[in-house]
XYZ file of C-alpha atoms in Angstrom:
408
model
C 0.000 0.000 0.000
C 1.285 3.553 -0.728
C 2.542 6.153 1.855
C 0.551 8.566 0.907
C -2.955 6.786 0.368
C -6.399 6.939 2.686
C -8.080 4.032 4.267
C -11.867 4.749 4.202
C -14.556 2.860 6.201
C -15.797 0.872 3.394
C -12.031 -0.343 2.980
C -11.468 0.837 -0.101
C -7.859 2.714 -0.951
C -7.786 5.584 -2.754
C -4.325 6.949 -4.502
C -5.003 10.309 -4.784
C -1.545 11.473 -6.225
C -2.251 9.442 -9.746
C -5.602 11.074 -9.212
C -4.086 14.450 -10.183
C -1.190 13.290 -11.903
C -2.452 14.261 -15.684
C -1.118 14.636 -19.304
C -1.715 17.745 -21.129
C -2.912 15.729 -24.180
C -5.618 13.344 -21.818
C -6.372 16.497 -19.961
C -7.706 18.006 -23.259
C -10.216 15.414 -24.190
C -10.955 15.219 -20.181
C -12.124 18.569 -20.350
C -14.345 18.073 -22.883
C -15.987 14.747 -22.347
C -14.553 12.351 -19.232
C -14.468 13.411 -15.582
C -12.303 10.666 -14.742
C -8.490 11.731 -15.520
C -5.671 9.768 -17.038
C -3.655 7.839 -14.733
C -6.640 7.187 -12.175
C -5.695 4.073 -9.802
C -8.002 2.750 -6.997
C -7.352 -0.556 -4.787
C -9.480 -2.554 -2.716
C -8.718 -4.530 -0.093
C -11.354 -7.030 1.665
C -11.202 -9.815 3.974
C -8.016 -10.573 6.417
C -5.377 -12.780 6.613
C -5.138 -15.629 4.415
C -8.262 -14.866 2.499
C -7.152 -11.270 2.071
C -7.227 -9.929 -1.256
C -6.435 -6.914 -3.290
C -7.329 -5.562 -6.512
C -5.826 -2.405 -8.805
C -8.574 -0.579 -10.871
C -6.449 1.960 -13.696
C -8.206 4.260 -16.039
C -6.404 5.299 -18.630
C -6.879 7.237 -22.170
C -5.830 6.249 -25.330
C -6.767 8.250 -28.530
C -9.834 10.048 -26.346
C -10.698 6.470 -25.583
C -10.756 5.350 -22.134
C -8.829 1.802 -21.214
C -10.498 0.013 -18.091
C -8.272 -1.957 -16.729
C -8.513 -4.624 -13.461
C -5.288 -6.292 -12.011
C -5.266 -8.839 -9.928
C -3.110 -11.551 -7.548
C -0.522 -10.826 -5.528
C 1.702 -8.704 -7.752
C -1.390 -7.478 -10.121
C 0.357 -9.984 -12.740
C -3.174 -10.430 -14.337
C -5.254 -7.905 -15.882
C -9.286 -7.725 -17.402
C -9.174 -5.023 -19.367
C -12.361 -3.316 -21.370
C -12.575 -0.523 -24.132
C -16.366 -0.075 -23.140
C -16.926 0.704 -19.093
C -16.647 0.111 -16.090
C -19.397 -2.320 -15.784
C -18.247 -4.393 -18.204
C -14.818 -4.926 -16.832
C -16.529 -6.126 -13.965
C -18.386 -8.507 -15.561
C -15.157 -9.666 -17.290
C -13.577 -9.968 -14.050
C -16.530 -11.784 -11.837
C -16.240 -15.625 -13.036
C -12.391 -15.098 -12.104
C -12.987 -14.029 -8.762
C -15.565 -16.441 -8.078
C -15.812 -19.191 -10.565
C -19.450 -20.464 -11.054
C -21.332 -17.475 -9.243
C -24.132 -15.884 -9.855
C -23.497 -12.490 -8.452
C -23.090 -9.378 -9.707
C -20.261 -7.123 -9.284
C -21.434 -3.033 -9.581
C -18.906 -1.549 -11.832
C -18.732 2.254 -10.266
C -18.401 0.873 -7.036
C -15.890 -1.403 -8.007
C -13.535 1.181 -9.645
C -14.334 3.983 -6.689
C -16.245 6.003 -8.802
C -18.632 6.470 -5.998
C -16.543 7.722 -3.430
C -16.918 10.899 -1.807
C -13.326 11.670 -2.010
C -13.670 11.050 -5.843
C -16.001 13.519 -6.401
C -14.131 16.557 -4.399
C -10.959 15.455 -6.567
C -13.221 15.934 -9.526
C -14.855 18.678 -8.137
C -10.896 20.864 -7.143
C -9.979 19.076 -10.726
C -12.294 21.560 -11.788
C -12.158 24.630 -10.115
C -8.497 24.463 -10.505
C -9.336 24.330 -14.338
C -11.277 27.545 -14.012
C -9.120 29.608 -11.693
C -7.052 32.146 -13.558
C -3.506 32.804 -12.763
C -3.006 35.507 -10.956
C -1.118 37.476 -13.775
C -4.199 37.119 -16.126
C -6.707 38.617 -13.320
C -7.851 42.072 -12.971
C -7.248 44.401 -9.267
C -10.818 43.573 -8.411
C -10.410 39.866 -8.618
C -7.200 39.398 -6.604
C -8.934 42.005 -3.753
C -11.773 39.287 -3.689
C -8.911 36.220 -3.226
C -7.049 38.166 -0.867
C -10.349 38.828 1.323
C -11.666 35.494 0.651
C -7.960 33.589 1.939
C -7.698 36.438 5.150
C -11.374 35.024 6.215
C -10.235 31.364 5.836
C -7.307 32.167 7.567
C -8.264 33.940 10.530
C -10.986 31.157 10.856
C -8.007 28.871 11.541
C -6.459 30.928 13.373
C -9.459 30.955 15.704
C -9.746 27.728 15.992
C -5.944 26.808 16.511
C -5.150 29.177 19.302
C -7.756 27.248 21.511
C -5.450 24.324 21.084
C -2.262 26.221 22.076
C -3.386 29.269 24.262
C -5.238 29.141 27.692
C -8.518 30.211 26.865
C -7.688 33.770 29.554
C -5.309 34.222 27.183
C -5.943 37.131 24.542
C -4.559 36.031 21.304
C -5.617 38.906 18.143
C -4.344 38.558 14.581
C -3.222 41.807 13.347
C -2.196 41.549 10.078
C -1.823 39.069 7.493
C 1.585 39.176 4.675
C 1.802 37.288 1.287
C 3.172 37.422 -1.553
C 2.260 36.010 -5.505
C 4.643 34.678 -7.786
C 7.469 36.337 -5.930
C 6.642 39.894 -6.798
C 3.513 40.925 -5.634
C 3.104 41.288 -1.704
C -0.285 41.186 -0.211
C -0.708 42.603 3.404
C -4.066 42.116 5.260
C -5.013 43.932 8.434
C -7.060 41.947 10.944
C -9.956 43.117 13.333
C -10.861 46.753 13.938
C -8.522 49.373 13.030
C -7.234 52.109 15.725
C -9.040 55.256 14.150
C -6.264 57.606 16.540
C -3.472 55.374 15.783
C -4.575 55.389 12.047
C -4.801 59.603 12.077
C -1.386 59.766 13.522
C 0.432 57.551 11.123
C -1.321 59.588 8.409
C -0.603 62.985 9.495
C 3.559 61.676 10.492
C 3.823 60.711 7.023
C 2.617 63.773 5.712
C 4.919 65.310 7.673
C 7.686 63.844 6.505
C 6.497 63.939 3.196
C 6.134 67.732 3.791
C 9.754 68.227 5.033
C 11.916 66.150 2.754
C 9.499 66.925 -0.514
C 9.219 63.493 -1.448
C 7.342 63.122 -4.704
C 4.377 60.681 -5.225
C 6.179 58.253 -7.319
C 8.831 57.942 -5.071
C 6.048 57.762 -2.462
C 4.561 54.847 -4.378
C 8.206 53.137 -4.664
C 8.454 53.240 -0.888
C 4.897 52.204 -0.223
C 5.363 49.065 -2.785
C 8.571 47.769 -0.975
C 6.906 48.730 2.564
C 3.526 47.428 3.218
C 3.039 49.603 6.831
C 3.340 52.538 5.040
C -0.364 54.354 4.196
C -1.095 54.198 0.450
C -0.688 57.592 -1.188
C -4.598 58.586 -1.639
C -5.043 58.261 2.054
C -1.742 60.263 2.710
C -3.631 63.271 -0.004
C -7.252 62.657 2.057
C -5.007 63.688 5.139
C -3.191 66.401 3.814
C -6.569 68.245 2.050
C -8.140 67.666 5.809
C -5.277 69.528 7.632
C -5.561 72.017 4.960
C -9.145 72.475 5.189
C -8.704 72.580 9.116
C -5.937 75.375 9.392
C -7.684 77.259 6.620
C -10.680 77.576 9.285
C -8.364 78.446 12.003
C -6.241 80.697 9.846
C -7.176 82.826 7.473
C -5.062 82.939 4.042
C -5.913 85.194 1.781
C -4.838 85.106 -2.035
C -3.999 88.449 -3.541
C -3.965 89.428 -7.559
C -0.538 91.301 -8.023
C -2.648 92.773 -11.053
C -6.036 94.211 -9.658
C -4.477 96.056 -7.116
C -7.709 97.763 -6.850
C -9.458 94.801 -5.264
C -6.477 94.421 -2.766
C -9.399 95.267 0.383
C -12.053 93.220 -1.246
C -9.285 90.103 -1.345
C -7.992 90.542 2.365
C -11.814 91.139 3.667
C -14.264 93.419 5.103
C -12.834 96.547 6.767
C -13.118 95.614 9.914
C -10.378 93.795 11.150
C -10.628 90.177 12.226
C -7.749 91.553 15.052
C -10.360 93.722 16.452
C -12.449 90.581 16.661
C -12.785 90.496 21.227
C -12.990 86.082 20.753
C -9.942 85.805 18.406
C -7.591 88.042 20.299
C -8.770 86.525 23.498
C -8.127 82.922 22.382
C -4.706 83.999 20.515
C -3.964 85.435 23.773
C -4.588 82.850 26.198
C -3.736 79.851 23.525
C -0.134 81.636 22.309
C 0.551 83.906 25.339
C -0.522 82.831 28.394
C -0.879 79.127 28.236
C 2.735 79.246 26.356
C 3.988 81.289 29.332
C 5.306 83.713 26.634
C 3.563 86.715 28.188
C 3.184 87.642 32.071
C 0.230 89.379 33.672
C 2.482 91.500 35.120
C 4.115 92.707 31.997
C 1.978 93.724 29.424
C 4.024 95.041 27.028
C 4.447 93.041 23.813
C 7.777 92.890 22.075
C 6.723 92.151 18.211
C 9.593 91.926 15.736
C 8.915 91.854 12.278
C 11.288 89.889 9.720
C 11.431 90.854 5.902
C 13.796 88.485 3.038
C 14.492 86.669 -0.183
C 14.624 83.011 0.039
C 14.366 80.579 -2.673
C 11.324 77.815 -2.441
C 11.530 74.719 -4.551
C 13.428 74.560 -8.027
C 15.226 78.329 -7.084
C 11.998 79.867 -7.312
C 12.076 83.452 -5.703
C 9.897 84.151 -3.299
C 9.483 86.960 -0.772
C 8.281 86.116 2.973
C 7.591 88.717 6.048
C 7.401 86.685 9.405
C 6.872 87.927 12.795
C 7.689 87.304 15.958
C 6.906 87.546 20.132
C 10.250 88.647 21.584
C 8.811 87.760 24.896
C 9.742 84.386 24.123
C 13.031 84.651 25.104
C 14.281 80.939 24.818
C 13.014 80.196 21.405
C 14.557 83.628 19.522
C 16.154 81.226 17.178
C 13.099 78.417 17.032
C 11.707 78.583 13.379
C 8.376 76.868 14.842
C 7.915 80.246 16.675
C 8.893 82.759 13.788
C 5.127 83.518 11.923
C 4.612 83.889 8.217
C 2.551 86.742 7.524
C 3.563 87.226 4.184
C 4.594 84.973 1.076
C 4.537 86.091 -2.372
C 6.685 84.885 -5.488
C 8.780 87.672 -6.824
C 12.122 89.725 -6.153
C 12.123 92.057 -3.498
C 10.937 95.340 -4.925
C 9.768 99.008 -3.295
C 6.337 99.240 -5.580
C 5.294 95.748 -4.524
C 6.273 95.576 -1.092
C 4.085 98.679 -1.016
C 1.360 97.628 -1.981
C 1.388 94.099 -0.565
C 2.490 95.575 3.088
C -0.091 98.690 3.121
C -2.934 97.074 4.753
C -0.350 94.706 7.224
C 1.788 98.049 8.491
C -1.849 99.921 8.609
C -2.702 97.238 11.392
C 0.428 97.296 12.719
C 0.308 101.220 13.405
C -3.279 100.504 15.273
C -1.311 98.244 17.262
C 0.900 100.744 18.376
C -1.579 104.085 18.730
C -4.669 102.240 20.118
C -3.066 98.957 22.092
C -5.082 95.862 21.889
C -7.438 95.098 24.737
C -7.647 91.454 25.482
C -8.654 89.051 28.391
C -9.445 92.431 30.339
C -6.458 93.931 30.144
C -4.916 96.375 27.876
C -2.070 95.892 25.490
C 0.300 97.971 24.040
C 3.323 97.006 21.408
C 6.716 97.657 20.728
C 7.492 97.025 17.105
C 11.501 95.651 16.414
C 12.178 95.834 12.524
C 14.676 92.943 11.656
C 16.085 91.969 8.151
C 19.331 92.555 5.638
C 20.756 95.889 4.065
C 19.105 94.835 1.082
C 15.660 94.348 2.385
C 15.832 97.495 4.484
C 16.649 99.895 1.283
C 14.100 98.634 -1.012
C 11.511 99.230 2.355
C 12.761 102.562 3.090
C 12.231 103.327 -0.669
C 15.733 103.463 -1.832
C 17.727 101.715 -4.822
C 20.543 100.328 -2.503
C 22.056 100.717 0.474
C 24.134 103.960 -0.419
C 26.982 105.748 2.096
C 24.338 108.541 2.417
C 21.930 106.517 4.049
C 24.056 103.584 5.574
C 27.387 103.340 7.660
C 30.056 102.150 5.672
């Protein structure tokens, strides 16, 4: 008996590796007409000892036409053998089991053909016939393989851990890896998602994205080699949400360099949002207070303001004003606490720093003449102008930063 056949209750032995061992030419006609493939082999053993007695049923194709085939004794040195079925092997083979008997051998049951294991080899036979490789199958169809393996899968794993864990124990499944054909890895998250977790990985890698500029294909590059990382449409949800968030707390407004008539309409109604008593009051308590950056007992507020050229992406020219609360003593040199109030791309010139910085040194003057009243208490500024030679000249209206204005 082979190593690697099944004993089933009716004592029959089934060899289920000739079952699926199949030639391409056989397999063609099998397709077609035959359920039973080339190569099939069943033995059947009955009775013990002395009187015990096996038999070797083949099944094999020749020309599209199926040889049955029944060997017999103790090395299967005989062999019935019919062009026509099973049934008629069977009656080919009953006087030479039995000489002189009357009964009647069924041929399907015989040969196996009635087995239960028979028909889920014919029935895998054929869905492995119909499944497409994985290559030929479109994104939809290998989503519904990978979901449909991950159920089967954590099934198992349910149902294993109660064999290896106590049951206090608190086994979870988080994540399921695979790969197809070498190349394409599959990674399947298990149970419910951390929706806090999940934010914060989205908004670090936006981060980073944000600070080293990484491009989306080299995104998509990463994300293929590393299956952790977020794929890049939920990396661009998360970056339009924090946009659409800090839009509503802070208010950017877009100015046309060309309709310099409309420069009020484009930064707002007259009124200004810093007269506003509930902004002030929360940019007071949020950035000053809370921050420890102002003192109760000081209420004088130390506001430089920064003016420059940089270059942002690809050499591009831009010009930026920042301010910042001197108050802060520790954190003069902390970019996180220097404020962009301005950003424009162009070279630094007099006519548009004019007219971009009108209504921003208009508010800044207020400051100064009215104070600010806040949190029930009253304000008042001391504006610190900080930038190059350069910047300074082209503010104060000049061409350069001649010996009749400037120190040598």
């Amino acid at each position: 008996m082979p190593s690697n056949a099944e004993v089933y209750p009716n004592a029959i032995v089934l060899n289920k590796k000739n079952i699926l061992e199949t030639s391409n030419e056989s397999n063609k006609f099998q397709k077609k007409t035959y359920k039973i493939p080339h190569g099939y082999v069943v033995k059947t053993t009955w009775s013990r000892a002395s009187k015990k007695q096996t038999i070797c049923r083949e099944i094999d194709y020749i020309n599209a036409v199926p040889q049955f085939h029944i060997k017999y004794d103790s090395n299967f040195q005989y062999v019935v053998s019919s062009t026509k079925s099973v049934t008629n092997a069977a009656i080919k083979y009953e006087p030479l089991l039995k000489p002189g008997t009357k009964a009647k051998i069924s041929g399907p049951i015989l040969f196996g053909l009635q087995l239960d294991s028979i028909r889920k080899a014919h029935e895998s036979r054929k869905r492995g016939n119909l499944i497409k490789p994985a290559i030929n199958c479109t994104s939809s169809i290998l989503e519904k393989r990978i979901k449909k393996l991950a159920i089967k899968i954590q099934s198992n794993f349910k149902n294993d851990i109660k064999r290896v864990y106590h049951q206090s124990d608190q086994v979870i499944l988080d994540n399921i890896k695979f790969s197809v054909n070498k190349k394409d890895c599959f990674q399947v998250s298990c149970g419910l998602e951390n929706e806090i977790n999940r934010t914060h990985q989205f908004r670090s890698v936006v981060k980073a994205d944000y600070q080293g500029q990484i491009s989306r294909e080299s995104y998509q590059e990463l994300a293929a080699v590393e299956g952790n990382l977020p794929c890049k449409n939920s990396v661009s949800n998360e970056r339009i949400a924090i946009t659409d968030n800090m839009n509503q707390l802070i208010k950017i407004s877009l100015v046309n360099m060309n309709r310099r008539d409309k420069l009020e309409e484009a930064l707002g109604s007259d009124e200004s949002e810093f007269r506003n008593p509930e902004i002030t009051r929360e940019a007071i308590d949020i950035m000053g207070i809370k921050k420890k950056v102002l003192r109760l007992s000081d209420t004088t507020i130390h506001l430089r303001v920064s003016s420059d050229e940089c270059n942002v992406e690809c050499k591009i020219k831009h010009v930026m004003i920042t301010f910042m609360i001197l108050n802060h003593k520790e954190h003069h040199h902390h970019a996180d606490y220097h404020y962009t109030t301005v950003l424009y791309p162009q070279t630094e010139k007099y006519n548009i720093l004019e007219f971009i910085l009108n209504p921003f040194f208009n508010e800044l003057q207020s400051l100064k003449e009215n104070e600010l009243e806040a949190a029930e208490i009253l304000w008042n500024f001391e504006l610190y102008f900080s930038s190059d030679w350069k910047s300074l000249a082209i503010c104060l209206g000049l061409n350069g930063p001649t010996s009749n204005y400037f120190c040598p």
